[in-house]
PDB file of C-alpha atoms in Angstrom:
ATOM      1  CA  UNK A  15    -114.042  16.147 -58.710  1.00 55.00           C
ATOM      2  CA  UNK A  16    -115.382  15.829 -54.785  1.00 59.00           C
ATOM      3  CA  UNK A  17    -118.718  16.524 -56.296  1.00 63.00           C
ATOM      4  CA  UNK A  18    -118.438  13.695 -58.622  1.00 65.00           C
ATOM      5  CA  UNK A  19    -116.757  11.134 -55.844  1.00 62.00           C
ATOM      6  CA  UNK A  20    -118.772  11.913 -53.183  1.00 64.00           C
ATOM      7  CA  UNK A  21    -121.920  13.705 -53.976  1.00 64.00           C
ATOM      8  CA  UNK A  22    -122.623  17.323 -54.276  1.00 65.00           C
ATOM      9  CA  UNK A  23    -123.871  17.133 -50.594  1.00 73.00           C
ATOM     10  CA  UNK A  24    -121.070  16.017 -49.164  1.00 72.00           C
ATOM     11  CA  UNK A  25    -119.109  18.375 -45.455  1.00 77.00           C
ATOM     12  CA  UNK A  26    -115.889  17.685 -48.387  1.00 83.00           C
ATOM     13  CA  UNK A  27    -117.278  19.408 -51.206  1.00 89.00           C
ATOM     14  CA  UNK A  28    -118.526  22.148 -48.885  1.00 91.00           C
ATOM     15  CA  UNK A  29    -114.715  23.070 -47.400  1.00 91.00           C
ATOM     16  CA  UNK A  30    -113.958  22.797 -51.263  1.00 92.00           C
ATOM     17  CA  UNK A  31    -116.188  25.536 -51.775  1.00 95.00           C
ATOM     18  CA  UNK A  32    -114.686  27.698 -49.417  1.00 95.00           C
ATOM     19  CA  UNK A  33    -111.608  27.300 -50.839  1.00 95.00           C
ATOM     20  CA  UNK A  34    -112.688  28.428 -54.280  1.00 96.00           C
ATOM     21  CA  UNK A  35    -114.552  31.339 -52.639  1.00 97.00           C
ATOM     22  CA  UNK A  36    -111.665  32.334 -50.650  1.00 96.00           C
ATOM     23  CA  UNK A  37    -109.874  32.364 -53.750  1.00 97.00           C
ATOM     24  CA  UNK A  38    -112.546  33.939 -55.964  1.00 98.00           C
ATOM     25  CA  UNK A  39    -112.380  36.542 -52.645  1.00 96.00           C
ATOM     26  CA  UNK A  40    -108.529  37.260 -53.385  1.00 96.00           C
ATOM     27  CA  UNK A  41    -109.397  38.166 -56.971  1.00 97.00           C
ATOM     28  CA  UNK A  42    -112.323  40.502 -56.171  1.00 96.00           C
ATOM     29  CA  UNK A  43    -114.613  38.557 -57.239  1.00 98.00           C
ATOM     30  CA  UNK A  44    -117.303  38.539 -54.910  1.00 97.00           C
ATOM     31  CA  UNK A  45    -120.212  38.084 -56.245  1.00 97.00           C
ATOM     32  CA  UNK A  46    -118.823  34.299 -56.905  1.00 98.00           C
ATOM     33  CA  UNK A  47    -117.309  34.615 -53.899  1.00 98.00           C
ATOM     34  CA  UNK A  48    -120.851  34.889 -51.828  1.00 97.00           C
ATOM     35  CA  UNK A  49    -122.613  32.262 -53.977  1.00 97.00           C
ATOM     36  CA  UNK A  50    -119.913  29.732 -53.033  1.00 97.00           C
ATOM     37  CA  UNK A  51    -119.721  30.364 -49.644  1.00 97.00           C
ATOM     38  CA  UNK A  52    -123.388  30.604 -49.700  1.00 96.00           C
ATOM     39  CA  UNK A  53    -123.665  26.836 -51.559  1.00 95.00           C
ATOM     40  CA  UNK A  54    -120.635  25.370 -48.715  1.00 96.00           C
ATOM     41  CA  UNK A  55    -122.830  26.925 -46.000  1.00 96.00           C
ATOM     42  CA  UNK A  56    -126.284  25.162 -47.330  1.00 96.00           C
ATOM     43  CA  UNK A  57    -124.412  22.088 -47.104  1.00 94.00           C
ATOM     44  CA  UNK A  58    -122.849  21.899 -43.922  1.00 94.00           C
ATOM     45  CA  UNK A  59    -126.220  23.466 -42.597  1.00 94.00           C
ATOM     46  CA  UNK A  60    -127.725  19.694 -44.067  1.00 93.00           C
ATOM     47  CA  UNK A  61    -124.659  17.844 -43.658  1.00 91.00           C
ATOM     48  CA  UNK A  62    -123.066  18.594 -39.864  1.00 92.00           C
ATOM     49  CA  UNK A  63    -124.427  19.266 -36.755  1.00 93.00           C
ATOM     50  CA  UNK A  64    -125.632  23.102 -35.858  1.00 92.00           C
ATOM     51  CA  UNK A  65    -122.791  23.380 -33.482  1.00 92.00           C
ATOM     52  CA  UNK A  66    -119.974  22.254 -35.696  1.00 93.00           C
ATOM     53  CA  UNK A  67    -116.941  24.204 -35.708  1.00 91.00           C
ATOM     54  CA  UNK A  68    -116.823  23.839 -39.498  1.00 90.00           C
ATOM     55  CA  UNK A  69    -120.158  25.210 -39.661  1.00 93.00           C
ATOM     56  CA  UNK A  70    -118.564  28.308 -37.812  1.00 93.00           C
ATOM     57  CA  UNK A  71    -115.755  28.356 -39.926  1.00 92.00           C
ATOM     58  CA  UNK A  72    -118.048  29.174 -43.359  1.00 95.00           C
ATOM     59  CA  UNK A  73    -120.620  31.551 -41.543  1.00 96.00           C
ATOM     60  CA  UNK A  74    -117.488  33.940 -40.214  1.00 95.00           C
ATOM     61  CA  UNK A  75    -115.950  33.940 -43.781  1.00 96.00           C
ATOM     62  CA  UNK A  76    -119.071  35.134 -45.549  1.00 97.00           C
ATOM     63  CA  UNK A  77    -119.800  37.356 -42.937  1.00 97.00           C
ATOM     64  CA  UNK A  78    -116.404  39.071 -43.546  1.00 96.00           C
ATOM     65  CA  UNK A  79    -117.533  39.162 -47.713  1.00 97.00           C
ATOM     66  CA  UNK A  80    -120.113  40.741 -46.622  1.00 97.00           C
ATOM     67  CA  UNK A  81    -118.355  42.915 -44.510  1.00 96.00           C
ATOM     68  CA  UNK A  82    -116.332  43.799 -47.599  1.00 95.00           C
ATOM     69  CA  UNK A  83    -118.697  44.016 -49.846  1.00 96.00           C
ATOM     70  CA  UNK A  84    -120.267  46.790 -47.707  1.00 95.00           C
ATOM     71  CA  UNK A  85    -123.462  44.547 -47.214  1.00 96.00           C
ATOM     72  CA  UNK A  86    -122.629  45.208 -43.280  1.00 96.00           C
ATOM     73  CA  UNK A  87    -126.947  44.238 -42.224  1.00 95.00           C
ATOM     74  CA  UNK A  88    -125.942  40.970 -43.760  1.00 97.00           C
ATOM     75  CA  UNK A  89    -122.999  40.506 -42.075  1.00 98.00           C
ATOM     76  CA  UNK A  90    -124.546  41.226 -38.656  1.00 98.00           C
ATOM     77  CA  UNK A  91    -126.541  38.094 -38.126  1.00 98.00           C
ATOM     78  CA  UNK A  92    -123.845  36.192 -39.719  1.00 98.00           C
ATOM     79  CA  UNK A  93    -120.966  37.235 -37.000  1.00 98.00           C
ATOM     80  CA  UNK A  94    -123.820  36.992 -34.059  1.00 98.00           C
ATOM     81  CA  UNK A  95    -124.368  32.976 -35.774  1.00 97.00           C
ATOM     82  CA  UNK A  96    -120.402  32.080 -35.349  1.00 97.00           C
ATOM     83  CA  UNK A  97    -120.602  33.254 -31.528  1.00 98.00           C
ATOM     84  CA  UNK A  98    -123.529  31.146 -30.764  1.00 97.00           C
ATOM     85  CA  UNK A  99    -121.894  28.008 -32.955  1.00 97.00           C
ATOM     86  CA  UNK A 100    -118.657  28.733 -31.052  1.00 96.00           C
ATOM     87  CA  UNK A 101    -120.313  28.682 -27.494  1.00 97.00           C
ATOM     88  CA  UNK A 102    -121.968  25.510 -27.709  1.00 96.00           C
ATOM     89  CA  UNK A 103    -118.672  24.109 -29.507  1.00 94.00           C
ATOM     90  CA  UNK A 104    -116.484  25.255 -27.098  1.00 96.00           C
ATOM     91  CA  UNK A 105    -118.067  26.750 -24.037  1.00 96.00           C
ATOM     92  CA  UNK A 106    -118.696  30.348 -23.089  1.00 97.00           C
ATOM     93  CA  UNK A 107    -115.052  30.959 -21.750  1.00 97.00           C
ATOM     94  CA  UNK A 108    -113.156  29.557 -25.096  1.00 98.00           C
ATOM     95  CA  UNK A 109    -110.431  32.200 -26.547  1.00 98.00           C
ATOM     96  CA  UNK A 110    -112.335  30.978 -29.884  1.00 96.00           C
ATOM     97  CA  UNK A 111    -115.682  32.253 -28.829  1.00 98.00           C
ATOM     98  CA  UNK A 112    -113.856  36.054 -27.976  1.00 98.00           C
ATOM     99  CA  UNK A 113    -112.002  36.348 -31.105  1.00 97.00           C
ATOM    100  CA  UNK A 114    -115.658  36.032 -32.509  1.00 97.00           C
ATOM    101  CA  UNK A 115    -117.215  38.735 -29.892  1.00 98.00           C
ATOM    102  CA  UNK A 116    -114.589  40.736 -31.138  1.00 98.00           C
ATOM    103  CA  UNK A 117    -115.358  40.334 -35.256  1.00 97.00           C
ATOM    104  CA  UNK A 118    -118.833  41.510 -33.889  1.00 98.00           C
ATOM    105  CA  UNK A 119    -117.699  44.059 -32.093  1.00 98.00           C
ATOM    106  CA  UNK A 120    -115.624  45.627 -34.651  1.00 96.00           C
ATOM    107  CA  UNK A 121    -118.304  45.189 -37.333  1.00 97.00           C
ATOM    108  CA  UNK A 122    -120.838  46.955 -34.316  1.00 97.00           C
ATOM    109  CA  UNK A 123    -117.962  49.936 -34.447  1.00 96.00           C
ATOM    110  CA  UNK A 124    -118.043  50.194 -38.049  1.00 94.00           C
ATOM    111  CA  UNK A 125    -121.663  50.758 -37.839  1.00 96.00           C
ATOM    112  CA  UNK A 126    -121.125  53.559 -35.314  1.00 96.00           C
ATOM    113  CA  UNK A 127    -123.189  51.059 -33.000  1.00 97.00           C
ATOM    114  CA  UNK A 128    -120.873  51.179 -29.954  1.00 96.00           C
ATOM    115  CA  UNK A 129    -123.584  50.825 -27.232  1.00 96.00           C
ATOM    116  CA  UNK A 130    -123.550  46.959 -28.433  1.00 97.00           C
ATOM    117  CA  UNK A 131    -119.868  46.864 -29.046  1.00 98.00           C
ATOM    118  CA  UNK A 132    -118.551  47.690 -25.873  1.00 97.00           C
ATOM    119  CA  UNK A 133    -120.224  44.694 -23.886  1.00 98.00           C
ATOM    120  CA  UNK A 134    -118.566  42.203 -26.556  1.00 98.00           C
ATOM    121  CA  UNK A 135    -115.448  43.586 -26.606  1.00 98.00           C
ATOM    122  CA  UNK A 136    -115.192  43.623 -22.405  1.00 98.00           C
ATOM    123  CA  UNK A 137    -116.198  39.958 -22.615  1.00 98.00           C
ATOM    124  CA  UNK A 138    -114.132  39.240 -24.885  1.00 98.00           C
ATOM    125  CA  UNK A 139    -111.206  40.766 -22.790  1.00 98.00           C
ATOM    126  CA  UNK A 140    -112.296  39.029 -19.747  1.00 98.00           C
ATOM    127  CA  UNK A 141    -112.221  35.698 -22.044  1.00 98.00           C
ATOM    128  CA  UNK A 142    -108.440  36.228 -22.889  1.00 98.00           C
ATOM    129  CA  UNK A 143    -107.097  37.258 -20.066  1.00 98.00           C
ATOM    130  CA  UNK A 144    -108.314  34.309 -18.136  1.00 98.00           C
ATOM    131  CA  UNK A 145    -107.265  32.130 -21.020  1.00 97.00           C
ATOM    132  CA  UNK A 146    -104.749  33.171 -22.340  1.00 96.00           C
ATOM    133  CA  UNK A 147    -103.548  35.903 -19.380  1.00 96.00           C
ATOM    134  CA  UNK A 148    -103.202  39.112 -19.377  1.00 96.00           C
ATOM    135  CA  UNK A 149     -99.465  39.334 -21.308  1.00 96.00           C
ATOM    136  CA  UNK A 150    -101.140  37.676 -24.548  1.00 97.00           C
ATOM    137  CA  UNK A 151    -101.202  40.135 -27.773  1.00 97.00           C
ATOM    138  CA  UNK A 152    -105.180  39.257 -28.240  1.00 97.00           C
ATOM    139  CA  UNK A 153    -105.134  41.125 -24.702  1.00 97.00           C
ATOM    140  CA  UNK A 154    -103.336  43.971 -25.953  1.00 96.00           C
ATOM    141  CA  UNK A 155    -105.546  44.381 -29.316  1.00 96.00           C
ATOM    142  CA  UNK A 156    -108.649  44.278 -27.239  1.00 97.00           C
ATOM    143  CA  UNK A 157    -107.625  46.506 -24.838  1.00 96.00           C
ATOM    144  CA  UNK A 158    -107.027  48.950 -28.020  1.00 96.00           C
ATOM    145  CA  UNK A 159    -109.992  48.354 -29.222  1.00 95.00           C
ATOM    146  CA  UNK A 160    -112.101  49.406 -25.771  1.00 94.00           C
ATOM    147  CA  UNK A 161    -109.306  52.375 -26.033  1.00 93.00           C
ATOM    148  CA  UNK A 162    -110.906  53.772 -29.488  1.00 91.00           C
ATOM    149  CA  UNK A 163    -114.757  52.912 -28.646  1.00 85.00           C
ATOM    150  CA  UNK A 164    -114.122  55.188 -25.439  1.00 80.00           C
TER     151      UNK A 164
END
């Protein structure tokens, strides 16, 4: 119906999209799954500004498909994308831009890559605890996280 209102180009159509894929994600469908988030990602590339915050928001779900669906080289430029969108949304020192160091991270330690998943993961905790301080839960996790990769 947003198609048909607005235009099939529309930022609207494109968080409609992600809502079917998330959806379409749920069932285990992910083969429809990608190609949505895939067609809501085209147009917010064409639609929004290349450091929108919805822009980040469709890049970090299909990198966690991919993730999923095992497609993990995929996923890799996809998670390093949402950091660099979140940076220049935010700033550098944003609790935003280390909850995406740490999706990298983790997805580095999945690979058994942990020479470049240590570095994100000690920003990240530097990020948080000067955020958010050092008491926070996201301090905690992270701190669990350097734990295992060490």
């Amino acid at each position: 119906m947003r198609e048909r209102v607005l235009g099939p180009d529309h930022p609207d159509c494109a968080q409609s999209l992600n809502n079917l894929a998330a959806l379409c994600n749920e069932k285990k469908q992910y083969d429809k799954a990608e190609e949505l988030y895939e067609r809501a990602l085209d147009i917010r590339r064409r639609a929004l500004a290349p450091d929108h915050p919805s822009l980040a928001y469709t890049v970090k779900h299909l990198a966690i498909l991919y993730k999923k669906m095992g497609k993990l080289d995929k996923a890799v430029p996809l998670y390093e994308l949402a950091v660099e969108i979140r940076q220049k949304s935010f700033g550098p020192k944003h609790p935003s831009v280390a909850t995406a160091l740490v999706n990298l991270a983790v997805l580095y330690s999945q690979m058994k890559k942990h020479v470049e998943a240590l570095p994100l993961y000690e920003r990240a905790l530097k990020i948080y605890e000067d955020s958010l301080g050092r008491m926070h839960p996201r301090v905690g996790e992270t701190l669990k996280n350097l734990a295992v990769l060490r």
